[in-house]
Coordinates of C-alpha atoms and ligand atoms in Angstrom, one line a residue:
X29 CA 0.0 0.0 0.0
X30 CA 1.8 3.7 -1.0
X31 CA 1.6 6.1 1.7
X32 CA -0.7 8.6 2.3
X33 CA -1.4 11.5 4.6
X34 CA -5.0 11.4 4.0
X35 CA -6.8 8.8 5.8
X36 CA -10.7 9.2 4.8
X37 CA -12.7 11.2 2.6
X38 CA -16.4 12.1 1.9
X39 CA -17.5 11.5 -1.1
X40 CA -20.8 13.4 -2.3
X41 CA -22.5 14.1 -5.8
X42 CA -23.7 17.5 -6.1
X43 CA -26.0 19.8 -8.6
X44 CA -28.0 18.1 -12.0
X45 CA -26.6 14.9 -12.6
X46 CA -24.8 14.2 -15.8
X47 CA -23.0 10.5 -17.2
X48 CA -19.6 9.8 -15.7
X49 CA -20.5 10.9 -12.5
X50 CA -20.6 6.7 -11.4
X51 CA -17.4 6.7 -13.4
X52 CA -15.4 9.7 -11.4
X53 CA -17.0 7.7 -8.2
X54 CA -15.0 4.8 -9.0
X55 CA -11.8 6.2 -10.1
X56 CA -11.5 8.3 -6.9
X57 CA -12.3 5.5 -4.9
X58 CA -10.5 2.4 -6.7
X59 CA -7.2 4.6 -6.5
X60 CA -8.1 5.8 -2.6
X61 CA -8.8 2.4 -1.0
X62 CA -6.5 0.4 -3.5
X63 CA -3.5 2.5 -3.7
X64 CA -3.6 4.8 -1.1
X65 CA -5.6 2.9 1.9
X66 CA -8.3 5.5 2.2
X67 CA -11.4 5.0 3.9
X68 CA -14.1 6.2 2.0
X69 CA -17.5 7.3 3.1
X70 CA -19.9 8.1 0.3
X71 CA -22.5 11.0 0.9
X72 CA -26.3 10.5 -0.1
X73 CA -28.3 13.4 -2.1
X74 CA -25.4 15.9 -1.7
X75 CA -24.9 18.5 1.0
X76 CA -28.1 17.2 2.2
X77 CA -26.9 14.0 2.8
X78 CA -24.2 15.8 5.0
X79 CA -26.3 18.2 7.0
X80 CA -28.7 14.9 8.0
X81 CA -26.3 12.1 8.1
X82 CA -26.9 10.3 5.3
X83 CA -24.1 7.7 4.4
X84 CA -23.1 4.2 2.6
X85 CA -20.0 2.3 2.6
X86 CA -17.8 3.3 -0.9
X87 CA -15.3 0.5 -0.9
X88 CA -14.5 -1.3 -3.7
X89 CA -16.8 -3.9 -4.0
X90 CA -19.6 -0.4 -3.7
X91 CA -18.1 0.6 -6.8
X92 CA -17.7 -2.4 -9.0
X93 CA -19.5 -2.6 -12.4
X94 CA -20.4 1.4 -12.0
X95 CA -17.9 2.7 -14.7
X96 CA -20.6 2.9 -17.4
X97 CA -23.6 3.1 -15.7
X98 CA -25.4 6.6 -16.0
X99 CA -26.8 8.7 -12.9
X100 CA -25.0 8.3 -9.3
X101 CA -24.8 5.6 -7.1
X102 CA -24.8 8.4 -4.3
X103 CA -27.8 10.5 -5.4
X104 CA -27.5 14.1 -5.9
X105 CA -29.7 17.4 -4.9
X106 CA -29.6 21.1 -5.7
X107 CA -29.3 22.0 -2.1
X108 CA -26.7 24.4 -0.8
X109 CA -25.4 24.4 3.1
X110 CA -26.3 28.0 3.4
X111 CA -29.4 27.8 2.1
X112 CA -30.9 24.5 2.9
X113 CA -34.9 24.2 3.0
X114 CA -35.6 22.1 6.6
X115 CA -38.6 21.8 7.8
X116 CA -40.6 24.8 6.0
X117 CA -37.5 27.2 6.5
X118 CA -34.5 28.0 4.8
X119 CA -31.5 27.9 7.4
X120 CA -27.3 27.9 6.9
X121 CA -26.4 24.5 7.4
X122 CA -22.9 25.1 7.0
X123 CA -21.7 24.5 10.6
X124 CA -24.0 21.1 11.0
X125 CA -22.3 20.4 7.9
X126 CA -19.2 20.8 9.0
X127 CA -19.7 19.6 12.4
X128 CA -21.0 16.2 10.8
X129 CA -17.6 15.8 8.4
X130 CA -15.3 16.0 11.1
X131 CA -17.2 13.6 13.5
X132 CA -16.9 11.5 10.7
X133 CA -13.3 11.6 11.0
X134 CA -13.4 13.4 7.5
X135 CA -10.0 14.8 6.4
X136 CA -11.1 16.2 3.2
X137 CA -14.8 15.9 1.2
X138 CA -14.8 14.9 -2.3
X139 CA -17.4 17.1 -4.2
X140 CA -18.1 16.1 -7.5
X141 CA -20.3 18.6 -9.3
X142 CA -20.2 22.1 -11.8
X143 CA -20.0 25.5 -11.4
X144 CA -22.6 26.3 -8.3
X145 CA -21.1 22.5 -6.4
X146 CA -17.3 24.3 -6.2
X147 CA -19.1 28.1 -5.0
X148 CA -20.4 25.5 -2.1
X149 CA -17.5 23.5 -1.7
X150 CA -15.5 26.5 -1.3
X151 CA -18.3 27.9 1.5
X152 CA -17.3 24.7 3.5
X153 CA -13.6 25.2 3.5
X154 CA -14.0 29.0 4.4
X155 CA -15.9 27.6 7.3
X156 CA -13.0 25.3 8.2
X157 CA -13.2 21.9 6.1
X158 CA -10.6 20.5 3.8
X159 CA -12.3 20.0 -0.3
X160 CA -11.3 18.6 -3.2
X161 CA -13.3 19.1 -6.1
X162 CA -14.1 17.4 -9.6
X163 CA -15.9 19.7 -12.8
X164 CA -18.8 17.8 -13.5
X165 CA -21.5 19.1 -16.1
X166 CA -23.1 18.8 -19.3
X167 CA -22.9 22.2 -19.9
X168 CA -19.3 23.0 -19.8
X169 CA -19.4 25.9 -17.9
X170 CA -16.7 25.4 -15.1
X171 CA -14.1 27.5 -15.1
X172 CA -9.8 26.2 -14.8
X173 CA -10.3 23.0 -16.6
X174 CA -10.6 23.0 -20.6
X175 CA -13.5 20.2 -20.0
X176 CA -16.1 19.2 -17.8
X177 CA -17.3 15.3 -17.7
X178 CA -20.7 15.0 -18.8
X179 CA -19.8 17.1 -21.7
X180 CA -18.7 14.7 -24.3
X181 CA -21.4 12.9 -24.0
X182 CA -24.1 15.2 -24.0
X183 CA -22.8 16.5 -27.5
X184 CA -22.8 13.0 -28.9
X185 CA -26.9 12.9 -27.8
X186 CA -27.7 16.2 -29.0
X187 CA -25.8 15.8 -32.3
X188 CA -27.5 12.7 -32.9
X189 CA -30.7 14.4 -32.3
X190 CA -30.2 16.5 -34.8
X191 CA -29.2 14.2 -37.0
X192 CA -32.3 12.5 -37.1
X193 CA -34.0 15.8 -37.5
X194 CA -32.1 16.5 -40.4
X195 CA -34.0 13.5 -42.0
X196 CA -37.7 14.1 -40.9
X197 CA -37.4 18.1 -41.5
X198 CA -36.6 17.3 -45.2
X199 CA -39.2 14.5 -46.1
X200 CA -41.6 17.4 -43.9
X201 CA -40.1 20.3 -46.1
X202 CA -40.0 21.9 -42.1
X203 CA -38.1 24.1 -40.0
X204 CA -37.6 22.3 -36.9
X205 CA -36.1 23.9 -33.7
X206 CA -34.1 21.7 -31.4
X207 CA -33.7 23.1 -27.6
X208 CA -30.6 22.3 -26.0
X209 CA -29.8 22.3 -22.3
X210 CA -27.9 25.3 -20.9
X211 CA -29.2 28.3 -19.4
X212 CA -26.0 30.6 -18.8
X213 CA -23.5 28.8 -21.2
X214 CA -24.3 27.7 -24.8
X215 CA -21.1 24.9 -25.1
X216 CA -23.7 22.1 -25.9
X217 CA -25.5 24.1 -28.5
X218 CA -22.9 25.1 -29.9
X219 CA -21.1 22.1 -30.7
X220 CA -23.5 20.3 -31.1
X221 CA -25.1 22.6 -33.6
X222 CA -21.7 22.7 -35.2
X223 CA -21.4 18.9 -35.2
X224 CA -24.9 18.4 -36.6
X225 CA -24.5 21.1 -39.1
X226 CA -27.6 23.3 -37.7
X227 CA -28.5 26.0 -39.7
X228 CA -29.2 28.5 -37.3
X229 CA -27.4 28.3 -33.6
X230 CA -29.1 30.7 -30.7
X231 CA -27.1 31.1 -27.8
X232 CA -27.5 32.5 -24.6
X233 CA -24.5 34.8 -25.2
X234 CA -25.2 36.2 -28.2
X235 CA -28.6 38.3 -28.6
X236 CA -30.6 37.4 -31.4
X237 CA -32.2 39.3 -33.9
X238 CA -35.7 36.9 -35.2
X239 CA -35.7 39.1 -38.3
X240 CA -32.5 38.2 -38.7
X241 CA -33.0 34.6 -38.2
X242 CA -36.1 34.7 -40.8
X243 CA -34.1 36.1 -43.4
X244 CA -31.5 33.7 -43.5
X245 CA -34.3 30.6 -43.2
X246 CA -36.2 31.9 -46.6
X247 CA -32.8 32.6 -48.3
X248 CA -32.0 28.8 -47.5
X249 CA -35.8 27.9 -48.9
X250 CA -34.9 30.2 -52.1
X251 CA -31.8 28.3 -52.6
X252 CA -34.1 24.9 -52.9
X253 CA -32.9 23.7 -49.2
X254 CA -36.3 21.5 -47.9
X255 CA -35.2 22.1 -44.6
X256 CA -34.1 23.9 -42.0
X257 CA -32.5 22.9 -38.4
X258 CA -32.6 25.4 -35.6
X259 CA -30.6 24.3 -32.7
X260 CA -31.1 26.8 -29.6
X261 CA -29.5 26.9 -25.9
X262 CA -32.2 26.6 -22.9
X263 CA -30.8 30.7 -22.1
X264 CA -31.2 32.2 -25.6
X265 CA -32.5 35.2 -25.8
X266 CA -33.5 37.7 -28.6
X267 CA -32.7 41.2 -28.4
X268 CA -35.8 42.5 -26.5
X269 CA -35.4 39.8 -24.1
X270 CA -31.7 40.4 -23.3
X271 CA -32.8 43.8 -22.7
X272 CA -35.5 43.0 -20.5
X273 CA -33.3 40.4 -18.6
X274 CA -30.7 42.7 -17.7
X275 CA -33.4 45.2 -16.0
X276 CA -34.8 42.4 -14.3
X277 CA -31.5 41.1 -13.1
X278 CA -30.2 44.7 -11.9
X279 CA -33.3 45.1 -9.7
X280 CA -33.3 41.6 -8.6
X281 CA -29.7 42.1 -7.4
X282 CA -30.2 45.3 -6.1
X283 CA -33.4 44.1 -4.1
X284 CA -30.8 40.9 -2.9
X285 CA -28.5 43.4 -1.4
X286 CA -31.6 45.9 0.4
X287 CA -33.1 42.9 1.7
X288 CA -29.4 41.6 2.8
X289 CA -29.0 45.1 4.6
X290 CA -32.2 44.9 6.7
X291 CA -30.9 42.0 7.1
X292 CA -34.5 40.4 6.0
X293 CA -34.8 36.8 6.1
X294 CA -33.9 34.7 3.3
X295 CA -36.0 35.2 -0.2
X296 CA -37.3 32.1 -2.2
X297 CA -35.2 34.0 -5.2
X298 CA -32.1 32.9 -2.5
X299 CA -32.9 29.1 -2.9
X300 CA -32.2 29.7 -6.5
X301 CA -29.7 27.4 -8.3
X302 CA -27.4 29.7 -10.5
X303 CA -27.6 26.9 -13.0
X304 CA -31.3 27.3 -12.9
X305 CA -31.6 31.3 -12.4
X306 CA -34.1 32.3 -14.9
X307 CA -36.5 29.8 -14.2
X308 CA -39.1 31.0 -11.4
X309 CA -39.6 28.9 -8.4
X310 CA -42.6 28.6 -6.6
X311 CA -43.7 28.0 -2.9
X312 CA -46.1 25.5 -2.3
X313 CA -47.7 23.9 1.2
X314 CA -48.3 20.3 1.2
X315 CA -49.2 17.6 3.5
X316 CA -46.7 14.6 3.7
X317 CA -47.7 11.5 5.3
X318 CA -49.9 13.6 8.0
X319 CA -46.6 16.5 8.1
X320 CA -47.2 19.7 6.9
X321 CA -44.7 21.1 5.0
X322 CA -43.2 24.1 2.4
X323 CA -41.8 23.0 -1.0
X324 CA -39.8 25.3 -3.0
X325 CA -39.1 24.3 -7.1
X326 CA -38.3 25.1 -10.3
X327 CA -41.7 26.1 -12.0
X328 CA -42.1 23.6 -15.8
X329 CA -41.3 26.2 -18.4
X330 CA -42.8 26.7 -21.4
X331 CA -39.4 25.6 -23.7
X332 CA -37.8 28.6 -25.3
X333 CA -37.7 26.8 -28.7
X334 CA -42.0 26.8 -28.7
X335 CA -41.3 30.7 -28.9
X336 CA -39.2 30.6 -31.1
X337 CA -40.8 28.3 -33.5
X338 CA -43.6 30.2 -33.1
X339 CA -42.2 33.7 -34.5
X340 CA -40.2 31.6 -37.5
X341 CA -44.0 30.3 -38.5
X342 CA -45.0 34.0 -38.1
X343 CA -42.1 35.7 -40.1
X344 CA -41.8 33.3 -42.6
X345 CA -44.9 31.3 -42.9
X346 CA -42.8 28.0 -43.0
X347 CA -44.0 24.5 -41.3
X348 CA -42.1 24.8 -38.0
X349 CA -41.4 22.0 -34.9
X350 CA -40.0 21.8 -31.9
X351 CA -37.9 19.0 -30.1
X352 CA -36.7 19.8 -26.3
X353 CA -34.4 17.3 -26.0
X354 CA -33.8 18.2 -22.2
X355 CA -32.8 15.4 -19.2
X356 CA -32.5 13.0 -22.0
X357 CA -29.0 14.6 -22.5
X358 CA -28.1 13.8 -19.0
X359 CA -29.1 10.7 -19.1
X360 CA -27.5 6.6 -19.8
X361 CA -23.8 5.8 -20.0
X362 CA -21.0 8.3 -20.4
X363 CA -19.1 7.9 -23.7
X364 CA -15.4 6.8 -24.2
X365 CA -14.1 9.8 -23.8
X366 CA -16.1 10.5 -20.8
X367 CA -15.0 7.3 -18.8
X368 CA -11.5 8.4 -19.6
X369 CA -11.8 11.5 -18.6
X370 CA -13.6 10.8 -15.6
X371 CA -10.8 8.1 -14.5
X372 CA -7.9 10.4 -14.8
X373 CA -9.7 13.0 -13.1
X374 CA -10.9 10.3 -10.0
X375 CA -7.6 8.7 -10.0
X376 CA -5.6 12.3 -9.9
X377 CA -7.8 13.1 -7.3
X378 CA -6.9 10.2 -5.0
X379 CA -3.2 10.6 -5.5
X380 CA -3.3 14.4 -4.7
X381 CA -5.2 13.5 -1.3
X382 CA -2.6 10.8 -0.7
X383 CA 0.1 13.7 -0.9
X384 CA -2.1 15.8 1.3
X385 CA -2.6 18.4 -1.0
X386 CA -6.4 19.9 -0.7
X387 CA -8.6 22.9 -1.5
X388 CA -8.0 22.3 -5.3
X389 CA -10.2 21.3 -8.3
X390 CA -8.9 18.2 -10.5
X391 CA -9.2 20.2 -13.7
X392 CA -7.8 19.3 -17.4
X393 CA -5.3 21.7 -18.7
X394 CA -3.9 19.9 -22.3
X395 CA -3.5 16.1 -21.8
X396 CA -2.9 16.8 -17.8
X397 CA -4.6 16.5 -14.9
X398 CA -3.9 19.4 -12.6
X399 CA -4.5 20.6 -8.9
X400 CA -6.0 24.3 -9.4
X401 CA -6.8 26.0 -6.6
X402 CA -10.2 26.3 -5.5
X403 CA -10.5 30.2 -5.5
X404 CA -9.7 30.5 -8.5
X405 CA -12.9 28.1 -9.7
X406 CA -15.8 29.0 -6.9
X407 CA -18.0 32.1 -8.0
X408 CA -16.7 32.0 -11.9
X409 CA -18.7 30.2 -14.9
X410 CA -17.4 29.7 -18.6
X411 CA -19.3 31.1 -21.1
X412 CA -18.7 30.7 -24.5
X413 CA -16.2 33.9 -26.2
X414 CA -18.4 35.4 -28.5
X415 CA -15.0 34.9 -30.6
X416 CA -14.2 31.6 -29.9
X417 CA -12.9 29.6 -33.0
X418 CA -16.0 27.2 -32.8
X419 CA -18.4 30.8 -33.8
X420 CA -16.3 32.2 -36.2
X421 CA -15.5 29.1 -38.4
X422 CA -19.2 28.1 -37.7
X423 CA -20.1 31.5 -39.4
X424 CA -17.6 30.5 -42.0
X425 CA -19.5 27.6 -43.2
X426 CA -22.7 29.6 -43.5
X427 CA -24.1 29.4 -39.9
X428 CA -26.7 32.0 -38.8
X429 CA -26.2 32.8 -35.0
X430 CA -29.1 35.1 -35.3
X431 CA -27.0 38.5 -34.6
Ligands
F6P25 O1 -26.6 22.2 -14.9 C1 -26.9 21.4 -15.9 C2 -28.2 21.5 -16.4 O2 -28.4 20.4 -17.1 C3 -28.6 22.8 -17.2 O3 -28.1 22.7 -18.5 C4 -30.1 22.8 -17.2 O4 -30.5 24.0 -17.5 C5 -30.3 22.3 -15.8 O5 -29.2 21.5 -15.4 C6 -31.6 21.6 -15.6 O6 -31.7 21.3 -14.3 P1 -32.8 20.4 -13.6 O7 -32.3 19.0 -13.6 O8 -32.9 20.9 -12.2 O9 -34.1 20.5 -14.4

């Protein structure tokens, strides 16, 4: 057995799920209890599973066979340790949590999970607990690491989808608009898009113009083209809505910080996931096996690609469709690439605890797995560069991004 300074670890899922999370699971703890001799304690439903106490066994035989299976053997949640719904309130958790890692005998916790998992992983260490972090999510949007796991094999879904569009839309003679998950970031929808030749790509960071859109979708009909395929990110936004959103985010913002200065209690607009932040929650009472109780969620949207459909039909009087592709793209085993990445990352992860080296995220920079410090991650999110080389040789080839 090589030698470590780390002696056990927590390991919790955290945030939407995506494939390759069993796979990261099993390369962290193969390479901890095998190599290293590190007891592992796995962490049910997240932070949650923290805050109440909710554990299994991860030893090896807890992680045989998982490498290709989709989901996570540990469960996940969007709950945060500052802002955890218990019991009809909304309370910081963050002490319990930490309280309940280190009567565990916890050296460091293992979060697995994107953008809004390492803002609360770093929380936890401020408030005095070793972390080590993974980049987990479809959409791509973490920031230190060139890729997140989920990624790769969310684009090979989607560009199938659109695919098989491509061949239903042309015996139709239709326009058919594709949504594609990601709210703040448009990575999936845009290689996807680029990777199933879509005709028209709508992102969430660049403003569309519908005119626009309709202009290039007739002069593709005048050309003789019997289709077209419009793939659009879950956060697009034309012009007047970009507009629109930025007023509603300054006063939402500014109302955060007056409410944080009267130092009112917690909003329902606090529980809000920043992966989820444009869709509206709502409060709802509810009796539970005889216990009354307040449930906060994600109110079911109307997708953005019915809208846009809509106002193609309008502009251009063309047959339109929608497909929302949505959790199918989280869903089943990773690919390849994804169980690769995930095992480097996992196995990385283990050896950097064995050397004692915490408060990092396992990003990949190149070919290389590499500590980067947590601070530099928490509070950050990737967006696409509206000059990134995937855009501008996408417009190359006769892509419309709607601008
Ligand atoms: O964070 C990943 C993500 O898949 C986003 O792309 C999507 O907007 C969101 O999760 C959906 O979340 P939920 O599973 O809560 O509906």
């Amino acid at each position: 057995m090589a030698k470590s300074k780390t002696k056990c670890i927590g390991v919790l899922t955290s945030g939407g799920d995506c494939p390759g999370l069993n796979a990261a699971i099993r390369g962290v703890v193969k390479a901890a209890v095998g190599t290293y001799g590190i007891k592992c304690i796995g962490i049910q439903d997240g932070f949650r599973g923290l805050v109440e106490n909710r554990t299994i066994a991860l030893d090896n035989p807890a992680v045989s066979g998982i490498l290709t299976a989709g989901g996570t053997i540990l469960g996940t949640s969007r709950d945060k340790p500052h802002k955890m719904p218990m019991g009809g309130k909304i309370l910081d958790m963050t002490r319990t949590a930490v309280e309940n890692a280190k009567r565990m005998q916890i050296d460091c916790l293992v979060c697995l999970g994107g953008a809004g998992t390492q803002k609360n992983a770093m929380r936890l260490n401020e408030a005095g607990l070793n972390v080590l972090t993974l980049p987990k999510t479809i959409d791509n949007d973490v920031v230190g690491t060139d890729i997140t796991f989920g990624f790769d094999t969310a684009l090979g879904i989607a560009t199938e989808a659109i695919d098989r569009l491509h061949t239903t839309a042309t015996s139709h003679q239709r326009a058919i608009v594709v949504e594609i998950m990601g709210h703040n970031a448009g990575w999936l929808a845009l290689g996807a898009g680029i990777a199933g030749g879509a005709d028209v790509i709508l992102l969430p960071e660049i403003a569309y113009d519908p005119q626009r859109v309709a202009a290039h979708l007739m002069e593709r009909s005048r050309a003789g083209k019997r289709f077209s395929i419009i793939a659009v990110a879950e956060g697009a936004m034309s012009i007047a809505e970009h507009k629109a959103h930025v007023i509603v985010e300054a006063k939402r913002k500014q109302e955060k910080k007056s409410a944080k200065k009267a130092n009112l209690a917690l909003s329902v607009a606090d529980l809000i996931d920043h992966d989820r932040a444009d869709a509206p929650t709502k409060t709802i009472r509810i009796k539970r096996d005889g216990e009354a109780m307040e449930i906060t969620y994600h109110t079911v949207q109307e997708p953005k690609a019915s809208r846009i459909a809509r106002q193609i039909q309008e502009l251009t009087g063309m047959e339109a469709r929608v497909t929302t592709l949505g959790h199918v793209q989280r869903g089943g085993t990773p690919s390849a690439a994804d169980r690769l990445l995930c095992t480097n990352l996992g196995a990385t992860a283990a050896r950097l605890l064995a050397e004692g080296h915490y408060n990092v995220m396992v990003g990949l920079k190149g070919d290389i797995c590499v500590p980067v410090p947590l601070k530099q991650v928490a509070g950050y999110i990737k967006t696409v560069p509206t000059d990134h080389q995937w855009i501008n040789n996408g417009r190359l080839v006769g892509t419309c991004f709607g601008d």
